[in-house]
PDB file of C-alpha atoms in Angstrom:
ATOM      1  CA  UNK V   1     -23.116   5.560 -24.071  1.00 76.00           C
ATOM      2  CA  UNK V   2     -24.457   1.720 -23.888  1.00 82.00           C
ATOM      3  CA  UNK V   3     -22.978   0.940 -27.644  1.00 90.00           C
ATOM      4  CA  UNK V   4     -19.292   3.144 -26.293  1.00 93.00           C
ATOM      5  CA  UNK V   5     -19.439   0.146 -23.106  1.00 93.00           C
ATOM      6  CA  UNK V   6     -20.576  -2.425 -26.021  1.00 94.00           C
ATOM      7  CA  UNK V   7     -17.889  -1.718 -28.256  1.00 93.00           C
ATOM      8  CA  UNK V   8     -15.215  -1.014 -25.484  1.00 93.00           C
ATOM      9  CA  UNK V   9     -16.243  -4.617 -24.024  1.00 94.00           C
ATOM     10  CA  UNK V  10     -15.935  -6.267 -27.310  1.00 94.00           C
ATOM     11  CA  UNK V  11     -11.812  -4.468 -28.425  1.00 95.00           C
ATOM     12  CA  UNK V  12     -11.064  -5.575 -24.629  1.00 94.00           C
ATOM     13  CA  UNK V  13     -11.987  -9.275 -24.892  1.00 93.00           C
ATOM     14  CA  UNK V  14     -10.153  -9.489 -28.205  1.00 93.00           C
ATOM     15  CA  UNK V  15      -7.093  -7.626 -27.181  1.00 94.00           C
ATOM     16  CA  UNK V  16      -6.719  -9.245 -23.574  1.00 94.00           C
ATOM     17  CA  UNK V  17      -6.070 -13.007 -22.611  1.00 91.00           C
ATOM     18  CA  UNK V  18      -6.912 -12.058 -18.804  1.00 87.00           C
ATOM     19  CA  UNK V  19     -10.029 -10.098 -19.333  1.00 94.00           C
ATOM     20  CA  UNK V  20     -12.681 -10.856 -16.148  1.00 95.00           C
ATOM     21  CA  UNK V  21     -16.170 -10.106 -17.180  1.00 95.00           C
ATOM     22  CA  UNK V  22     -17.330 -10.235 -13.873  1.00 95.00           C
ATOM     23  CA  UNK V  23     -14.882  -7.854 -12.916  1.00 96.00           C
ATOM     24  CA  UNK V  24     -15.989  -5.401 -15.713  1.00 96.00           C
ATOM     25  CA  UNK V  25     -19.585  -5.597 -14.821  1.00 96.00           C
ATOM     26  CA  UNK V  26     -19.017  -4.849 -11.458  1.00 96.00           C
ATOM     27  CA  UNK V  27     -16.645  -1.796 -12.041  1.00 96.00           C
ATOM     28  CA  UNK V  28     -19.037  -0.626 -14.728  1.00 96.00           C
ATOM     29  CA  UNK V  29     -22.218  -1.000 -11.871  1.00 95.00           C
ATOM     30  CA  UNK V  30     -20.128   0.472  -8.781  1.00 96.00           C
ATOM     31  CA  UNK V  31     -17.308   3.110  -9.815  1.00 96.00           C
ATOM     32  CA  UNK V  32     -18.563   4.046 -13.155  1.00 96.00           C
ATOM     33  CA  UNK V  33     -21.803   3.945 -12.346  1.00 96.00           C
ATOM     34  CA  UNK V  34     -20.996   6.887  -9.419  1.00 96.00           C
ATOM     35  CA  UNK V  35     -18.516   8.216 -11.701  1.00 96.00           C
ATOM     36  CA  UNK V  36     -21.387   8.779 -14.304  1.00 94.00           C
ATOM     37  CA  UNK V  37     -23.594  10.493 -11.630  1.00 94.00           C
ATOM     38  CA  UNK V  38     -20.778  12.875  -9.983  1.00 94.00           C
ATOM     39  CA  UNK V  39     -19.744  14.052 -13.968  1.00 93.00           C
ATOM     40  CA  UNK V  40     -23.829  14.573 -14.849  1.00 89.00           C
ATOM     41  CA  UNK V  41     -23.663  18.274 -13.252  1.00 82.00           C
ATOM     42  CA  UNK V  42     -21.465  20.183 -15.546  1.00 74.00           C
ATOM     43  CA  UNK V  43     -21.249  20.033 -19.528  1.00 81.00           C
ATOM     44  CA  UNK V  44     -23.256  17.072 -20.892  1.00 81.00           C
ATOM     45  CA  UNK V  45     -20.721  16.586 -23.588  1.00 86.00           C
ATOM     46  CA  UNK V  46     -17.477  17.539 -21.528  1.00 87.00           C
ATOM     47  CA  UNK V  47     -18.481  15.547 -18.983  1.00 89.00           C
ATOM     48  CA  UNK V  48     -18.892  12.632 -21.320  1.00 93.00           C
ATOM     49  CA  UNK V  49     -16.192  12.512 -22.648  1.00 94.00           C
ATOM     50  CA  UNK V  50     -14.144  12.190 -19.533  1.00 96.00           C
ATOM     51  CA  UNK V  51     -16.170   9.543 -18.671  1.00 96.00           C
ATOM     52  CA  UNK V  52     -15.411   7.763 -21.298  1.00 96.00           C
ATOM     53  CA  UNK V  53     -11.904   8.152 -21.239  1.00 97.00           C
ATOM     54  CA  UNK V  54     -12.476   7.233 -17.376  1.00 97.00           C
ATOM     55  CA  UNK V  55     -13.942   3.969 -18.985  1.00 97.00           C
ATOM     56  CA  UNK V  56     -11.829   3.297 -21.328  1.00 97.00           C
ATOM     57  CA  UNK V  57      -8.787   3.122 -19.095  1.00 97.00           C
ATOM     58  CA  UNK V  58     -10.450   1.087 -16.358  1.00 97.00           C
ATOM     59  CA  UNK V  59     -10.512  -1.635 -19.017  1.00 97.00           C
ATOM     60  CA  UNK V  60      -7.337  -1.212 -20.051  1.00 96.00           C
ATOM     61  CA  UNK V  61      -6.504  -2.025 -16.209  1.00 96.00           C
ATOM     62  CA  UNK V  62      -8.471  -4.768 -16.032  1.00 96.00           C
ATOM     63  CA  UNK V  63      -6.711  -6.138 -19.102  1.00 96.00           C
ATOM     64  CA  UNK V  64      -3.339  -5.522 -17.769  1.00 95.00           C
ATOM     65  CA  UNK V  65      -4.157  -6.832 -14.672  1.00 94.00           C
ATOM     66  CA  UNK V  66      -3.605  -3.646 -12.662  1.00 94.00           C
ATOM     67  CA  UNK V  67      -7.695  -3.215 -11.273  1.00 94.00           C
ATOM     68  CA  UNK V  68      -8.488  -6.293  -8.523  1.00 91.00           C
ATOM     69  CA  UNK V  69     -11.845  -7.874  -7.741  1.00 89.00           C
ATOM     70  CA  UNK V  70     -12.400  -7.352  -4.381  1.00 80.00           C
ATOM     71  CA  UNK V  71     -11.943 -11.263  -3.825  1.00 78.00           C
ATOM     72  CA  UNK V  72      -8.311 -10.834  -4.761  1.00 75.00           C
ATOM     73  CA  UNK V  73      -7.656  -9.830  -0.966  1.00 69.00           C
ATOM     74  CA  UNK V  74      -4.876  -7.219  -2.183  1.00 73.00           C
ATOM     75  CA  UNK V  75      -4.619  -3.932  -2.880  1.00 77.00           C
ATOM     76  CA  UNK V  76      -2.968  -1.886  -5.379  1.00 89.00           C
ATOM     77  CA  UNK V  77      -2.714   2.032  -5.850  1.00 91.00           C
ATOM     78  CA  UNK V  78      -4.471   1.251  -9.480  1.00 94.00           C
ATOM     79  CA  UNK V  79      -7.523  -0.528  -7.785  1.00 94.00           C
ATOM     80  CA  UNK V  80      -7.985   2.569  -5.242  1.00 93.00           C
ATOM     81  CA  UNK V  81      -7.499   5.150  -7.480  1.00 95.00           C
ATOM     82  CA  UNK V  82     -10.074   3.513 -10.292  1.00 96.00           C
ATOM     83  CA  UNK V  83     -12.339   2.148  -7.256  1.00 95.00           C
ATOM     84  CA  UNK V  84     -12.317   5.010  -5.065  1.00 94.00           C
ATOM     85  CA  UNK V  85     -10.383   8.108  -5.662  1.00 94.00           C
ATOM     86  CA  UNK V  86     -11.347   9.375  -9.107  1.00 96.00           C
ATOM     87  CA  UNK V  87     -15.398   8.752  -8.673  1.00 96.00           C
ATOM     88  CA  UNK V  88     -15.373  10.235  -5.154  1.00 95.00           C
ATOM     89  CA  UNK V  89     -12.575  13.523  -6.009  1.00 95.00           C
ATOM     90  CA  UNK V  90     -12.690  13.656 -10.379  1.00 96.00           C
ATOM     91  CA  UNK V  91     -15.890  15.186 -10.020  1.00 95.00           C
ATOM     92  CA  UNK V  92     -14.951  18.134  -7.718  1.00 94.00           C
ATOM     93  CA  UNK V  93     -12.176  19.957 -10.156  1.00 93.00           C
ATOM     94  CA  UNK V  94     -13.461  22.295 -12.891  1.00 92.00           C
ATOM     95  CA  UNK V  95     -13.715  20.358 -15.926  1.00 92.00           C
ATOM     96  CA  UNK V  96     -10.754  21.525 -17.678  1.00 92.00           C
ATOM     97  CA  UNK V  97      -8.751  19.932 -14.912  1.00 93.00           C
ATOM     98  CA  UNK V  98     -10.417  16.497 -15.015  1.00 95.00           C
ATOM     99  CA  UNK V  99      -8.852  14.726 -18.022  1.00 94.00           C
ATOM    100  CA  UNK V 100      -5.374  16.219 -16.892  1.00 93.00           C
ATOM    101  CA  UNK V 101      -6.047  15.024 -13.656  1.00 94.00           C
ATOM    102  CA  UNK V 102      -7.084  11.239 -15.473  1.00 95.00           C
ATOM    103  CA  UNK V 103      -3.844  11.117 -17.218  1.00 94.00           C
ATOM    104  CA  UNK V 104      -1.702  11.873 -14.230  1.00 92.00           C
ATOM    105  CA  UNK V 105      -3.739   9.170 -12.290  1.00 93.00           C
ATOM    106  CA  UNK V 106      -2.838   6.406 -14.832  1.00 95.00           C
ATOM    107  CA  UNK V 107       0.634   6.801 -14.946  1.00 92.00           C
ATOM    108  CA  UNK V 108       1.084   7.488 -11.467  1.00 90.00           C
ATOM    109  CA  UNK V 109      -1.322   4.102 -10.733  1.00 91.00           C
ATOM    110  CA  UNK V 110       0.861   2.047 -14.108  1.00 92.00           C
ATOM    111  CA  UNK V 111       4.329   3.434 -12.839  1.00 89.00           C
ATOM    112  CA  UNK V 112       3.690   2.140  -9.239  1.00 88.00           C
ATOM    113  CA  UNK V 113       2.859  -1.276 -10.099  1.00 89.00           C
ATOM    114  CA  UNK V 114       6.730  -1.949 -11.264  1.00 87.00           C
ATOM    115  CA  UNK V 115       7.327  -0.289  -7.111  1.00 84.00           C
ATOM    116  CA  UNK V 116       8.379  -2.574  -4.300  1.00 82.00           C
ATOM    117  CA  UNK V 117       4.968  -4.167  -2.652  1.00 79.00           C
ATOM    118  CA  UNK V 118       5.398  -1.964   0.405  1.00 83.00           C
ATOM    119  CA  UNK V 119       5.858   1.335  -1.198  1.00 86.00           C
ATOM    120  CA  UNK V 120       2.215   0.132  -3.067  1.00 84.00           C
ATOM    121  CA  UNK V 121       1.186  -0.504   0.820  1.00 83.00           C
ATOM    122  CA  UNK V 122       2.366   2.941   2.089  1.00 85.00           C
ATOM    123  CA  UNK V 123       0.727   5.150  -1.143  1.00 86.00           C
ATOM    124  CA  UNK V 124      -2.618   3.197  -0.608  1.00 86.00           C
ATOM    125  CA  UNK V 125      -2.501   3.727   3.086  1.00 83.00           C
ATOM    126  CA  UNK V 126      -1.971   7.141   3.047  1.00 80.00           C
ATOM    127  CA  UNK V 127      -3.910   8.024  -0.332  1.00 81.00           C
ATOM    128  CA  UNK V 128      -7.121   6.601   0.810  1.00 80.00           C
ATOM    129  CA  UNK V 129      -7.455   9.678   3.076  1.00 80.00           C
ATOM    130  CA  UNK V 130      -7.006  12.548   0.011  1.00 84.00           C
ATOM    131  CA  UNK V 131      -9.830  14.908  -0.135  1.00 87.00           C
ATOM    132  CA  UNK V 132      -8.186  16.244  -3.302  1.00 89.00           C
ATOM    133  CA  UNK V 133      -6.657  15.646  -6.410  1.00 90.00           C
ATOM    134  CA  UNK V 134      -4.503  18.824  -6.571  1.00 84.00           C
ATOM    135  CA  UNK V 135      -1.255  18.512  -6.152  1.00 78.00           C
ATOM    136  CA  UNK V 136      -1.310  15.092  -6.024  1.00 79.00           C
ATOM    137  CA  UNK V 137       2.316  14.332  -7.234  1.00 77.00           C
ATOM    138  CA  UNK V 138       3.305  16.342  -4.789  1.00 81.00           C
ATOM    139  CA  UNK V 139       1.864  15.136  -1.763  1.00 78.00           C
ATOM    140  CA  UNK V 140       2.988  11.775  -2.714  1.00 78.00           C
ATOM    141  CA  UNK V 141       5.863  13.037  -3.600  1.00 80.00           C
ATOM    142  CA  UNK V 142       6.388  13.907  -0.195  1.00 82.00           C
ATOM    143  CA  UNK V 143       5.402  10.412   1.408  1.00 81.00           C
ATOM    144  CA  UNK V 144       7.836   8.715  -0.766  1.00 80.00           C
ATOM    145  CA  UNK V 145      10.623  11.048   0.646  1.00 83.00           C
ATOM    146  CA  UNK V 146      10.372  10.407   3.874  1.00 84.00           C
ATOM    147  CA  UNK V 147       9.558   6.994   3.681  1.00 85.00           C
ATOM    148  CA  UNK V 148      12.560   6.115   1.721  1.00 86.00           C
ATOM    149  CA  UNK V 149      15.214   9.011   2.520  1.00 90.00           C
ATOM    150  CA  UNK V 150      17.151   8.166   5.855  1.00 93.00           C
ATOM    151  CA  UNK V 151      15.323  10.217   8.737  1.00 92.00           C
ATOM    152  CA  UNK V 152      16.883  13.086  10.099  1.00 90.00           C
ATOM    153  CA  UNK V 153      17.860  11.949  13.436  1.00 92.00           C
ATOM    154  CA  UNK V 154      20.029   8.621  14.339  1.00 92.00           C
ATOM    155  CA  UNK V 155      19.683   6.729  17.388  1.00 90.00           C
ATOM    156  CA  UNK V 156      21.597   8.216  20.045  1.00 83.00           C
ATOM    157  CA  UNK V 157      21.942   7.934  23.555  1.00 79.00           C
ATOM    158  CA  UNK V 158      18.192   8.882  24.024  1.00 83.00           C
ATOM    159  CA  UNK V 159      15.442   7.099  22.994  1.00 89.00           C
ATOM    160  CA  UNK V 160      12.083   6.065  23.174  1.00 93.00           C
ATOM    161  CA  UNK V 161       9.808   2.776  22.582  1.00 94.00           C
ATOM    162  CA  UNK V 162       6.584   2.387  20.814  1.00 95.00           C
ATOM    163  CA  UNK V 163       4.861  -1.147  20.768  1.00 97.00           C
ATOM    164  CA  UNK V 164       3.222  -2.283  17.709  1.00 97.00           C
ATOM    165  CA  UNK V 165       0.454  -4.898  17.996  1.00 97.00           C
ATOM    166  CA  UNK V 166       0.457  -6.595  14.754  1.00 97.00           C
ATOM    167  CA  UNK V 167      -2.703  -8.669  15.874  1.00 96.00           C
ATOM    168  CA  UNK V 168      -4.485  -5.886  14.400  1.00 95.00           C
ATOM    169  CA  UNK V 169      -3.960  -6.696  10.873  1.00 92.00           C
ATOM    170  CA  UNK V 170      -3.892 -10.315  10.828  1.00 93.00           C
ATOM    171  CA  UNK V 171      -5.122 -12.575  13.938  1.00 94.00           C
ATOM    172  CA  UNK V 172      -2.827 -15.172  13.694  1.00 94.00           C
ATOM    173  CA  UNK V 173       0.036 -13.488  13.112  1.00 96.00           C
ATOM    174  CA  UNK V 174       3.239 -14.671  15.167  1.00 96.00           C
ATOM    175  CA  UNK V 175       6.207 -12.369  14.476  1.00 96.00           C
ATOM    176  CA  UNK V 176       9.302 -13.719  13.934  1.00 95.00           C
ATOM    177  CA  UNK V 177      12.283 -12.910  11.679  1.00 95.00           C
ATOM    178  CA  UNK V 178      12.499  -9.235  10.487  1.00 95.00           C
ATOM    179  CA  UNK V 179      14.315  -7.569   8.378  1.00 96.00           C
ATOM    180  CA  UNK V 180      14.363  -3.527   7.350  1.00 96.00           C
ATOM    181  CA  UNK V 181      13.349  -2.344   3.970  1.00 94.00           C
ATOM    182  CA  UNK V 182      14.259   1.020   3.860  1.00 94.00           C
ATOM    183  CA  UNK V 183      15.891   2.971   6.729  1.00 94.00           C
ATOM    184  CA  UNK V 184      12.519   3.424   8.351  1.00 93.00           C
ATOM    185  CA  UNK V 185      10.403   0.551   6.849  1.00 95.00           C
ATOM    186  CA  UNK V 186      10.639  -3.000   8.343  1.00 96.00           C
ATOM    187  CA  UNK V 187       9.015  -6.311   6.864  1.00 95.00           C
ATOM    188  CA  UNK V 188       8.479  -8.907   9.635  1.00 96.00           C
ATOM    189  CA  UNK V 189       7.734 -12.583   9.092  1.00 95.00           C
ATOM    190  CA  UNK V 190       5.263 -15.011  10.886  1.00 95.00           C
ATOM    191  CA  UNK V 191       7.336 -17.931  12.010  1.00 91.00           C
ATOM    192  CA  UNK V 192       4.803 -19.963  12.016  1.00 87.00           C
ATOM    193  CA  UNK V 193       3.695 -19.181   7.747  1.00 84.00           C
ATOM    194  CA  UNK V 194       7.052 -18.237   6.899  1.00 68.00           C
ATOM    195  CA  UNK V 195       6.682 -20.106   4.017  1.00 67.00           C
ATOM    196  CA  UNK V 196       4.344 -19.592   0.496  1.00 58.00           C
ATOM    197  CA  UNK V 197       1.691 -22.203   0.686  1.00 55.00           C
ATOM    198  CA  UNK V 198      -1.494 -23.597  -1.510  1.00 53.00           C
ATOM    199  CA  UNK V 199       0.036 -20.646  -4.369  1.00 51.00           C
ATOM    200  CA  UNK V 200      -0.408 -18.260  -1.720  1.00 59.00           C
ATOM    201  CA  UNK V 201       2.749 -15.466   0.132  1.00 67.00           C
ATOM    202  CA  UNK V 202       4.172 -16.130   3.146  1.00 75.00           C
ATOM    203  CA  UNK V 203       2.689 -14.233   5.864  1.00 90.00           C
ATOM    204  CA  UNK V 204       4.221 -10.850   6.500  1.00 93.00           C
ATOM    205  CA  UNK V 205       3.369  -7.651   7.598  1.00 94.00           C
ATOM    206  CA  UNK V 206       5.398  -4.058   6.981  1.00 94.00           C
ATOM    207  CA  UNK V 207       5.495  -1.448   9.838  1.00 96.00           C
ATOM    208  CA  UNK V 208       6.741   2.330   8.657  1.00 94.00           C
ATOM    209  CA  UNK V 209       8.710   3.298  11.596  1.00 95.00           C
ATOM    210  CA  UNK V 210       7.600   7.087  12.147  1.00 92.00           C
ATOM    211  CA  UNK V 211       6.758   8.565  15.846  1.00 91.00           C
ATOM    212  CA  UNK V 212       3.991   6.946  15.620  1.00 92.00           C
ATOM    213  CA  UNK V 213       4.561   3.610  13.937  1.00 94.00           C
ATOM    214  CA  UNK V 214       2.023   3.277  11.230  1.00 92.00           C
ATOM    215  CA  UNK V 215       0.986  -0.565   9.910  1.00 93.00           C
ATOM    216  CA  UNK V 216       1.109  -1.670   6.188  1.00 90.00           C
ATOM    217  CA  UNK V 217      -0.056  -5.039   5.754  1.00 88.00           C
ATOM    218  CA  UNK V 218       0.686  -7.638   3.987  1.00 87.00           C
ATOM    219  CA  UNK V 219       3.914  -7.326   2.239  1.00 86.00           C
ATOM    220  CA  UNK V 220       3.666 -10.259  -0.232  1.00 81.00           C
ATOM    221  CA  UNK V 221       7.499 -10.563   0.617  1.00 86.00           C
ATOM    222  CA  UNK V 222       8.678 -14.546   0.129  1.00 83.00           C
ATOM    223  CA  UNK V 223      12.297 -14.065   1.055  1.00 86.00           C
ATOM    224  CA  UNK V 224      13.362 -16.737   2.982  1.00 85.00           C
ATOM    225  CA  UNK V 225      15.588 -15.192   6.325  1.00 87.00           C
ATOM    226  CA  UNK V 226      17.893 -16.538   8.424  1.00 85.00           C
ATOM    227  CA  UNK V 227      17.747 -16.747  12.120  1.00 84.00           C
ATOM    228  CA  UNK V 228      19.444 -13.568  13.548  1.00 82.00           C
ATOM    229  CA  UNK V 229      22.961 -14.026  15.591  1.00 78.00           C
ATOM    230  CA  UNK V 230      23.875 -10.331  16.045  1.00 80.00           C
ATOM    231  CA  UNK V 231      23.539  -8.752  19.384  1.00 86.00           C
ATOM    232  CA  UNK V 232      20.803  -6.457  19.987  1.00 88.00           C
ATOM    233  CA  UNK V 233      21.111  -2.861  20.169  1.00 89.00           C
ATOM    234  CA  UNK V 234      22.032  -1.161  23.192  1.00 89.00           C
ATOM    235  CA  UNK V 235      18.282   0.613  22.654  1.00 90.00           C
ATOM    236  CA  UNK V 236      17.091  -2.367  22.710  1.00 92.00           C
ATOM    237  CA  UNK V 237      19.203  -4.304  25.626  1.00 90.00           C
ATOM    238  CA  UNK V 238      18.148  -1.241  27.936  1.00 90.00           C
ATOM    239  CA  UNK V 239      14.644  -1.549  26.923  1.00 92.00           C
ATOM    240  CA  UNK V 240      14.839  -5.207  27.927  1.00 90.00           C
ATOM    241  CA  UNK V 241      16.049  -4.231  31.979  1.00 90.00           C
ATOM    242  CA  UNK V 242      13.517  -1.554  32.600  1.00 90.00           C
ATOM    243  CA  UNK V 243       9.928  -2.699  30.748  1.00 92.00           C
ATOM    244  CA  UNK V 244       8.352  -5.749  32.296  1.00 91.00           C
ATOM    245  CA  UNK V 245       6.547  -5.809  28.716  1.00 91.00           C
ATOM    246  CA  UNK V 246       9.907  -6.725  26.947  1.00 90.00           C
ATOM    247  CA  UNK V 247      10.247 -10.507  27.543  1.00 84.00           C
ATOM    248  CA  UNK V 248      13.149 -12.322  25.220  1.00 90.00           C
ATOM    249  CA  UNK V 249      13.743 -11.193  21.859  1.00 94.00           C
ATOM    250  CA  UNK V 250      12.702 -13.684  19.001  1.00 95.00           C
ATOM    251  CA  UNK V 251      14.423 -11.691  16.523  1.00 95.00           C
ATOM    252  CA  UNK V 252      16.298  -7.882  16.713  1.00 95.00           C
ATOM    253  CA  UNK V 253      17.557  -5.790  14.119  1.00 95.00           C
ATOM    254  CA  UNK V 254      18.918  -2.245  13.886  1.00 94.00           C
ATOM    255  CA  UNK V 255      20.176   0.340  11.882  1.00 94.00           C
ATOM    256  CA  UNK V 256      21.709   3.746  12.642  1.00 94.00           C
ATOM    257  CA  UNK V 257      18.152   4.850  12.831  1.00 96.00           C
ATOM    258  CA  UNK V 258      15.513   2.306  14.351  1.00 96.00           C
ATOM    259  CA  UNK V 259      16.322  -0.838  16.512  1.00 96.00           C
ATOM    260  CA  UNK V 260      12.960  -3.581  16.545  1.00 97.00           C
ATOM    261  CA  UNK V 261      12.531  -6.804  17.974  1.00 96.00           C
ATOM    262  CA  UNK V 262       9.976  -9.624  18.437  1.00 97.00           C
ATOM    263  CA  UNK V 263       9.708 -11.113  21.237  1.00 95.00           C
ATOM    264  CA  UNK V 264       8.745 -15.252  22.033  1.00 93.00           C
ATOM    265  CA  UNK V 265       5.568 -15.173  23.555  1.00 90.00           C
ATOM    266  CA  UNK V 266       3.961 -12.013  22.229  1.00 95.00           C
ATOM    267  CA  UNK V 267       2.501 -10.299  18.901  1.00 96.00           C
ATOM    268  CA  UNK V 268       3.676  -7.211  19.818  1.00 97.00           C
ATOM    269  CA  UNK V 269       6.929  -5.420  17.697  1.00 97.00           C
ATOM    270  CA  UNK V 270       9.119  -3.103  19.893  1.00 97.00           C
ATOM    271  CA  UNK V 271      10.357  -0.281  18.178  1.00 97.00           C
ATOM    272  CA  UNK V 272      13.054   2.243  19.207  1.00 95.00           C
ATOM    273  CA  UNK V 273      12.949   5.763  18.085  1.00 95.00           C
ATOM    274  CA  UNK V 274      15.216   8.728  18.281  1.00 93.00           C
ATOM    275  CA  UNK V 275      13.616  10.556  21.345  1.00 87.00           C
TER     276      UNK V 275
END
C-alpha cells in the first residue's frame, strides 16, 4: 500500500497545478487512516481495493480543488463526505455495496459543487447527521424538494412568528438587507460587512424557512442589494402592533409563502409562517 500512496502522490503532483501536500498528508493521516482501519475487518483484498479507489479519488479532489483544509473556514458536501461520511458509514455496508456506494458519493459530491452555495449549506447541514449510506440519493433527494419546491401552504390570514438569532453563527453579525433564494430559503446581509473585503465574501448568513427555521451559514453571496422601499406584509405589520420584541424593521421582504424582517437594533430575523 505505501508504494500505491507513493505513486498516487507522484501522478497527482504532475497532473495538478493546485496540489497541497499538506493537505494530502493530513487526509492520508486522519480519514484514510480510519478509513484503512474500518475496511481491515472483511476481505483483505476486497477491502483493499476500495480503499484504494477511496484514495485515489480523495486526490483527485484535492487536485480539483473540491476537498478543503480545515483552515479554509468553508465547507463543501465533497470535504464532508471524503472527511467524514465515507470513513465513519463505507465501512458498515457489505462489501459488494461499498465501491457502488464510492461512485455514487463522487458524483453526487462533483455534481454539487456546480450547486448554488446554499443548497451546498443545506446538504452539509442535514447530511452530517446520516447514519447510513442507503438510499442516499433519495434522502437527499427529498431535502432538495422541499427546500426548493414552493411549500404547500401560502400565507393566509393566519400565521405565526418564529425569531431567528443569527448571533449564533457569527458574533458580529448585524442583519440588514435580505433577500429570498428560493421560496423558503432567505440570504440576509450584515450591513455593517456588506461588502467583500481583504479577498474575502461579504458577510451573510442563509436561514431555510421551515416550522422550525433551521440556520445555514455563510452564504458566500456578494450581491450587492438595494435598500428595500416596499411595504411590509400585513404578517408582518400585525406582528409589529402586538410583540414588544418587534421594534422597526431594517429591512422586510415577502413572498406568497414567508414574510422576514430585520429589525434596527437587534440580531434577531422575524419570520412569518403559515400557521
Amino acid at each position: 500500500m505505501s508504494t500505491f500512496v507513493e505513486d498516487l502522490e507522484k501522478e497527482a503532483r504532475g497532473r495538478f497545478v493546485r496540489w497541497d501536500p499538506a493537505l494530502w498528508s493530513a487526509f492520508l493521516n486522519g480519514p484514510g487512516a480510519r478509513m484503512g482501519r474500518g475496511l481491515a475487518s472483511g476481505d483483505a483484498s476486497a477491502g483493499e481495493e476500495v480503499l484504494r479507489n477511496y484514495l485515489r479519488l480523495g486526490a483527485e479532489g484535492i487536485g480539483l480543488g473540491y476537498l478543503y483544509p480545515l483552515s479554509a473556514g468553508r465547507v463543501n458536501f465533497f470535504t464532508l463526505a471524503w472527511s467524514e461520511l465515507l470513513p465513519r458509514l463505507l465501512p458498515e455496508l457489505k462489501q459488494a455495496e461499498q465501491a457502488p456506494a464510492l461512485a455514487r458519493m463522487w458524483n453526487l459530491g462533483e455534481n454539487l459543487e456546480s450547486a448554488p452555495p446554499w443548497v451546498q449549506r443545506l446538504f452539509c447541514r442535514l447530511g452530517s447527521s446520516l447514519s447510513s449510506l442507503e438510499d442516499l440519493e433519495g434522502h437527499l433527494h427529498t431535502i432538495a424538494n422541499e427546500a426548493m419546491e414552493p411549500p404547500s401552504q401560502t400565507l393566509g390570514d393566519t400565521s405565526t412568528a418564529q425569531w431567528v438569532d443569527l448571533s449564533q453563527e457569527d458574533a458580529r453579525f448585524m442583519p440588514g438587507e435580505l433577500h429570498f433564494l428560493a421560496p423558503a430559503v432567505v440570504c440576509v446581509h450584515d450591513r455593517h460587512r456588506a461588502t467583500a473585503a481583504g479577498g474575502r465574501d461579504a458577510a451573510t448568513q442563509g436561514v431555510w424557512l421551515v416550522k422550525k427555521p433551521m440556520l445555514l451559514g455563510p452564504m458566500g453571496c456578494n450581491e450587492r442589494l438595494e435598500p428595500s422601499t416596499g411595504k411590509p406584509s400585513k404578517a408582518l405589520t400585525s406582528l409589529a402592533q402586538r410583540d414588544p420584541r418587534a421594534g422597526d424593521w431594517y429591512s422586510t421582504q415577502h413572498n406568497e409563502w414567508r414574510a422576514v424582517a430585520t429589525m434596527h437594533t437587534s440580531q434577531w430575523l422575524a419570520v412569518i409562517l403559515p400557521a
